[in-house]
Amino acid sequence: MGPAEARIEGWFAARDWQIFDFQREAWAAYAGGESGLIHAPTGTGKTLAAWFAALGDWLARSDDPSATPGLTLLWITPLRALAADTTAHLAASAAELGLNWTVEQRTGDTKSHIKARQRKKLPSALVTTPESLALLLSYANHETLFGQLDGVVVDEWHELLSTKRGVQLELALARLRSLRPNLRTWGLSATLANIDEAADALTGGRPAREIRGLVPAETRIDALIPATIERFPWAGHLGTRLVEPVIEALEAAETTLLFTNTRSQAELWHQALLRARPDWLERIALHHGSLDRGLREQVEAMIADGRLACVVATSSLDLGVDFSPVDQVIQIGSPKGVARLLQRAGRSGHRPGAASRILCVPTHAFELVEIAAARRKALAGDIEARTPLTGALDVLSQHIVTRALGSTREGGADEHALLDEVRSSRAYRDLSDIEWQWTLDFVTRGGAALSAYPEFQRVERIDGRLQVTDRRIARRHRMTMGTITSDAAMSVRFMKGGRLGTVEERFIAQLKPGDVFLFSGRLLELVRVRELTAYVKAATRKNRQVPRWAGGRMAISGTLADAIRSLLEAARDNDYREPELAAIRDLLEIQRRWSALPAADELLIEHVTSREGRHWFFYPFAGRLAHEGLSALVAWRLARIHKASFRFSVNDYGFELVTRNKVDFSQAELRAALSPDNLVEDLLACLNAAELSKRAFRDIARIAGLVFSGYPGAHKSARQVQASSGLVFDVLTRYDAGNLLLDQARREVLERELEFNRVSAALERIADQSLCVANPPRLTPLGFPLWVERVASQVSNESWRDRVERMTVQLEKAADKPTKAVRK
């Protein structure tokens, strides 16, 4: 055993920890110069596998183990929130091994004087984000800064893989590999199905070792089944009514992470728990991404020290932060995906060999089916794949400017070498010469339509070399680098006191001084708005609004949807072995009695007549986003068969079309409306494709550098940025219709906003299914939540909740009477 192995063995022995085979495999592979992906559940030792691989390799090669090396390892984290915790863990373990490594972080939260020092000399190990790494590559001395780099570790690679942030990182890694041809690249992932594809994207096609880690001793996934279950549920109708049994679960555990799917829901549950247990004021905390970083760090420290009984959190605590005292996780609402369920379950028992436990709390009765379906898939190891993005020209445009900036000292970047570098990444492996030349023309001239405007001529192209010489352009580019785009956030600050966090500008715009809202676990009264700051004071009135952040339209995954269909088919065959299914048996039997429970080879369609008109309910179980596209498509196609106008609503299970026109549709006509033929053309025709593309173009324009959000202290509002991007969109549409960024906007509308692949897959599946058309006498348990979605979205003098309650009473009375469905 060499000195390096002896130190590491001693470190583990001092803690009475076992070294696992997968960790030894990772250390040996790293020492052998290999790259790869370590895939293991949360809390089973992936971090030590990667970190000690780098430390052990350096120790084995070093002539002076007491030396402090220059930058040897980059540690990429997807969240700034993880950087401080990761930095502390890495630094502590290096010191405990007797090494004099310096370990620092560099994110948007790092103080400016530290960044200035790091610009001249980086530490032995740097914990950073994709955005901060790209920024370092934009400096002329970046070749010197990264001149000793031996390895890169990308933590939680699955979180970046299918995003533009992942593409940006792929380009940065390609640059680092061109500087350091023997660079070792390792990814860490906990929940991923397509490991081969993920490893290929990480290493740019180089050989990759796939290492599978320790499987947890046990993963327990339970559901909190309400004492009484309404037979006509609708999304969110339970609200926080299950707070008492949740509190019982909290009391039975030492420390709990209570996850919600949205920040609004986190605020509501935090408040509900405190109302029910005011004596827990010091033992329950709130954590989500819009809270001030200082407040989040306080919460993380308190739970790590065991001072909190419960933290109500969103995905801000999904990843990385090691809270070993946590022995229970509670999930409010459906997890919506199998990987998310396992990721959150892994936050408990966060140590090798310990059992993970998660208790799922439904927000409506059908979520019990989703919970059972997610458990079935999770225990079978069937999780979602995350497909890497390719060909994003907005990210490529930004990267070309970055490389031109970073090569100024050498007279600019050689465009042929840069093309080879870009094509060495998986994201641009198939980049055509036409696309490359178009992108170069875009960053050097602004393209065909914008060539007359100097501000769009960001890069100079001289004798095959690319450089940025305008300091103003350089400054603007560095300020706006990155691919994270969102609506403008307004700071929330006490009139006399500290900062609480941020909320979206459009929410504050709906308030007037004196209005009360719930944020940061407090009731706040808006006092005034100055620039992008909302000044508040503690409120005394109890009626309040809750901020609704963008990104709350989370849809069930395709993997989970398949399992839901399977469980409903089991209920159709009287198989109620799953306890959650048995709990809603009465509900499902009403659905069967009035209409049908669909089999896997059937598409259920319900036709109901009411005072509102004729309702058509379709249940493809393809997810909310896919149903938005499907509902518009089917309505448009049906309107071409029989003249009619439709209103519609969607949820994860299906969609409703309602019309006042007295129309009926045969099975042949329904089949034609659901055809997969001419899908792209018909989708673009039935939607306001231009408006949707303009909305998608706003983010593309930001990333590509076409719009500027303003200098510090003078940021533009979201409305101003949208107007700027909209103007550019209109100019390009009129004068440069072949602009490839416009094409990208149309693709992103189809692929992301409408989940085109799921729409297409659903229609292909439906083509092989029989149509089960039922004519129930009234709304069914499956149709009722869709009706509620539409009613809630309508503007009415009548309280929609009162209307829903009245309808619920009518349906409950009817459910007690025998009724037979009529089918075509």
PDB file of N, CA, C and O in Angstrom, residues 289-319:
ATOM      1  N   GLY A 289     -35.821  28.812  -3.324  1.00  0.00           N
ATOM      2  CA  GLY A 289     -34.849  29.554  -4.109  1.00  0.00           C
ATOM      3  C   GLY A 289     -35.044  31.050  -4.165  1.00  0.00           C
ATOM      4  O   GLY A 289     -34.115  31.768  -4.536  1.00  0.00           O
ATOM      5  N   SER A 290     -36.229  31.561  -3.797  1.00  0.00           N
ATOM      6  CA  SER A 290     -36.460  33.002  -3.864  1.00  0.00           C
ATOM      7  C   SER A 290     -36.106  33.719  -2.563  1.00  0.00           C
ATOM      8  O   SER A 290     -36.145  34.942  -2.511  1.00  0.00           O
ATOM      9  N   LEU A 291     -35.786  32.952  -1.522  1.00  0.00           N
ATOM     10  CA  LEU A 291     -35.388  33.566  -0.266  1.00  0.00           C
ATOM     11  C   LEU A 291     -33.947  34.045  -0.349  1.00  0.00           C
ATOM     12  O   LEU A 291     -33.129  33.485  -1.079  1.00  0.00           O
ATOM     13  N   ASP A 292     -33.646  35.059   0.427  1.00  0.00           N
ATOM     14  CA  ASP A 292     -32.297  35.590   0.444  1.00  0.00           C
ATOM     15  C   ASP A 292     -31.291  34.500   0.813  1.00  0.00           C
ATOM     16  O   ASP A 292     -31.555  33.653   1.668  1.00  0.00           O
ATOM     17  N   ARG A 293     -30.132  34.541   0.159  1.00  0.00           N
ATOM     18  CA  ARG A 293     -29.126  33.496   0.381  1.00  0.00           C
ATOM     19  C   ARG A 293     -28.735  33.388   1.851  1.00  0.00           C
ATOM     20  O   ARG A 293     -28.549  32.292   2.378  1.00  0.00           O
ATOM     21  N   GLY A 294     -28.624  34.519   2.547  1.00  0.00           N
ATOM     22  CA  GLY A 294     -28.269  34.493   3.967  1.00  0.00           C
ATOM     23  C   GLY A 294     -29.292  33.742   4.801  1.00  0.00           C
ATOM     24  O   GLY A 294     -28.945  32.978   5.717  1.00  0.00           O
ATOM     25  N   LEU A 295     -30.579  33.931   4.497  1.00  0.00           N
ATOM     26  CA  LEU A 295     -31.633  33.224   5.230  1.00  0.00           C
ATOM     27  C   LEU A 295     -31.545  31.724   4.967  1.00  0.00           C
ATOM     28  O   LEU A 295     -31.717  30.906   5.882  1.00  0.00           O
ATOM     29  N   ARG A 296     -31.279  31.352   3.705  1.00  0.00           N
ATOM     30  CA  ARG A 296     -31.171  29.923   3.386  1.00  0.00           C
ATOM     31  C   ARG A 296     -29.989  29.284   4.106  1.00  0.00           C
ATOM     32  O   ARG A 296     -30.082  28.166   4.616  1.00  0.00           O
ATOM     33  N   GLU A 297     -28.878  29.996   4.166  1.00  0.00           N
ATOM     34  CA  GLU A 297     -27.708  29.445   4.843  1.00  0.00           C
ATOM     35  C   GLU A 297     -27.964  29.254   6.337  1.00  0.00           C
ATOM     36  O   GLU A 297     -27.493  28.283   6.943  1.00  0.00           O
ATOM     37  N   GLN A 298     -28.708  30.168   6.933  1.00  0.00           N
ATOM     38  CA  GLN A 298     -29.063  30.008   8.350  1.00  0.00           C
ATOM     39  C   GLN A 298     -29.873  28.737   8.562  1.00  0.00           C
ATOM     40  O   GLN A 298     -29.641  27.979   9.513  1.00  0.00           O
ATOM     41  N   VAL A 299     -30.829  28.492   7.672  1.00  0.00           N
ATOM     42  CA  VAL A 299     -31.669  27.299   7.793  1.00  0.00           C
ATOM     43  C   VAL A 299     -30.827  26.043   7.620  1.00  0.00           C
ATOM     44  O   VAL A 299     -30.967  25.070   8.381  1.00  0.00           O
ATOM     45  N   GLU A 300     -29.937  26.037   6.627  1.00  0.00           N
ATOM     46  CA  GLU A 300     -29.092  24.865   6.399  1.00  0.00           C
ATOM     47  C   GLU A 300     -28.218  24.566   7.603  1.00  0.00           C
ATOM     48  O   GLU A 300     -28.034  23.398   7.985  1.00  0.00           O
ATOM     49  N   ALA A 301     -27.671  25.620   8.221  1.00  0.00           N
ATOM     50  CA  ALA A 301     -26.830  25.416   9.405  1.00  0.00           C
ATOM     51  C   ALA A 301     -27.647  24.884  10.581  1.00  0.00           C
ATOM     52  O   ALA A 301     -27.193  24.009  11.321  1.00  0.00           O
ATOM     53  N   MET A 302     -28.869  25.372  10.733  1.00  0.00           N
ATOM     54  CA  MET A 302     -29.713  24.943  11.855  1.00  0.00           C
ATOM     55  C   MET A 302     -30.126  23.482  11.741  1.00  0.00           C
ATOM     56  O   MET A 302     -30.136  22.747  12.731  1.00  0.00           O
ATOM     57  N   ILE A 303     -30.443  23.047  10.534  1.00  0.00           N
ATOM     58  CA  ILE A 303     -30.841  21.640  10.406  1.00  0.00           C
ATOM     59  C   ILE A 303     -29.623  20.725  10.510  1.00  0.00           C
ATOM     60  O   ILE A 303     -29.699  19.623  11.066  1.00  0.00           O
ATOM     61  N   ALA A 304     -28.473  21.188  10.022  1.00  0.00           N
ATOM     62  CA  ALA A 304     -27.260  20.381  10.154  1.00  0.00           C
ATOM     63  C   ALA A 304     -26.877  20.213  11.617  1.00  0.00           C
ATOM     64  O   ALA A 304     -26.320  19.184  12.014  1.00  0.00           O
ATOM     65  N   ASP A 305     -27.186  21.219  12.439  1.00  0.00           N
ATOM     66  CA  ASP A 305     -26.880  21.158  13.868  1.00  0.00           C
ATOM     67  C   ASP A 305     -27.971  20.461  14.678  1.00  0.00           C
ATOM     68  O   ASP A 305     -27.851  20.339  15.901  1.00  0.00           O
ATOM     69  N   GLY A 306     -29.038  20.056  13.994  1.00  0.00           N
ATOM     70  CA  GLY A 306     -30.106  19.354  14.700  1.00  0.00           C
ATOM     71  C   GLY A 306     -31.036  20.259  15.480  1.00  0.00           C
ATOM     72  O   GLY A 306     -31.764  19.798  16.360  1.00  0.00           O
ATOM     73  N   ARG A 307     -31.054  21.561  15.144  1.00  0.00           N
ATOM     74  CA  ARG A 307     -31.905  22.492  15.889  1.00  0.00           C
ATOM     75  C   ARG A 307     -33.326  22.579  15.345  1.00  0.00           C
ATOM     76  O   ARG A 307     -34.188  23.175  15.972  1.00  0.00           O
ATOM     77  N   LEU A 308     -33.576  21.988  14.171  1.00  0.00           N
ATOM     78  CA  LEU A 308     -34.902  22.095  13.568  1.00  0.00           C
ATOM     79  C   LEU A 308     -35.573  20.735  13.508  1.00  0.00           C
ATOM     80  O   LEU A 308     -34.930  19.716  13.237  1.00  0.00           O
ATOM     81  N   ALA A 309     -36.882  20.746  13.716  1.00  0.00           N
ATOM     82  CA  ALA A 309     -37.663  19.512  13.572  1.00  0.00           C
ATOM     83  C   ALA A 309     -38.104  19.322  12.130  1.00  0.00           C
ATOM     84  O   ALA A 309     -38.267  18.198  11.670  1.00  0.00           O
ATOM     85  N   CYS A 310     -38.283  20.443  11.400  1.00  0.00           N
ATOM     86  CA  CYS A 310     -38.806  20.354  10.034  1.00  0.00           C
ATOM     87  C   CYS A 310     -38.376  21.559   9.219  1.00  0.00           C
ATOM     88  O   CYS A 310     -38.395  22.689   9.717  1.00  0.00           O
ATOM     89  N   VAL A 311     -37.984  21.298   7.985  1.00  0.00           N
ATOM     90  CA  VAL A 311     -37.759  22.363   7.013  1.00  0.00           C
ATOM     91  C   VAL A 311     -38.715  22.146   5.857  1.00  0.00           C
ATOM     92  O   VAL A 311     -38.742  21.065   5.257  1.00  0.00           O
ATOM     93  N   VAL A 312     -39.526  23.158   5.557  1.00  0.00           N
ATOM     94  CA  VAL A 312     -40.422  23.120   4.408  1.00  0.00           C
ATOM     95  C   VAL A 312     -39.642  23.675   3.223  1.00  0.00           C
ATOM     96  O   VAL A 312     -39.175  24.821   3.264  1.00  0.00           O
ATOM     97  N   ALA A 313     -39.477  22.867   2.184  1.00  0.00           N
ATOM     98  CA  ALA A 313     -38.559  23.243   1.108  1.00  0.00           C
ATOM     99  C   ALA A 313     -39.117  22.872  -0.250  1.00  0.00           C
ATOM    100  O   ALA A 313     -40.060  22.088  -0.381  1.00  0.00           O
ATOM    101  N   THR A 314     -38.509  23.447  -1.270  1.00  0.00           N
ATOM    102  CA  THR A 314     -38.786  23.074  -2.664  1.00  0.00           C
ATOM    103  C   THR A 314     -37.552  22.352  -3.193  1.00  0.00           C
ATOM    104  O   THR A 314     -36.764  21.802  -2.421  1.00  0.00           O
ATOM    105  N   SER A 315     -37.345  22.381  -4.499  1.00  0.00           N
ATOM    106  CA  SER A 315     -36.192  21.711  -5.084  1.00  0.00           C
ATOM    107  C   SER A 315     -34.880  22.348  -4.653  1.00  0.00           C
ATOM    108  O   SER A 315     -33.810  21.819  -4.956  1.00  0.00           O
ATOM    109  N   SER A 316     -34.927  23.466  -3.931  1.00  0.00           N
ATOM    110  CA  SER A 316     -33.707  24.104  -3.441  1.00  0.00           C
ATOM    111  C   SER A 316     -32.928  23.189  -2.518  1.00  0.00           C
ATOM    112  O   SER A 316     -31.730  23.392  -2.303  1.00  0.00           O
ATOM    113  N   LEU A 317     -33.570  22.178  -1.938  1.00  0.00           N
ATOM    114  CA  LEU A 317     -32.869  21.217  -1.084  1.00  0.00           C
ATOM    115  C   LEU A 317     -32.878  19.813  -1.683  1.00  0.00           C
ATOM    116  O   LEU A 317     -32.590  18.838  -0.990  1.00  0.00           O
ATOM    117  N   ASP A 318     -33.230  19.703  -2.966  1.00  0.00           N
ATOM    118  CA  ASP A 318     -33.211  18.392  -3.625  1.00  0.00           C
ATOM    119  C   ASP A 318     -31.813  17.818  -3.708  1.00  0.00           C
ATOM    120  O   ASP A 318     -31.614  16.611  -3.661  1.00  0.00           O
ATOM    121  N   LEU A 319     -30.836  18.714  -3.900  1.00  0.00           N
ATOM    122  CA  LEU A 319     -29.516  18.257  -4.312  1.00  0.00           C
ATOM    123  C   LEU A 319     -28.457  18.544  -3.264  1.00  0.00           C
ATOM    124  O   LEU A 319     -28.514  19.538  -2.553  1.00  0.00           O
TER     125      LEU A 319
END
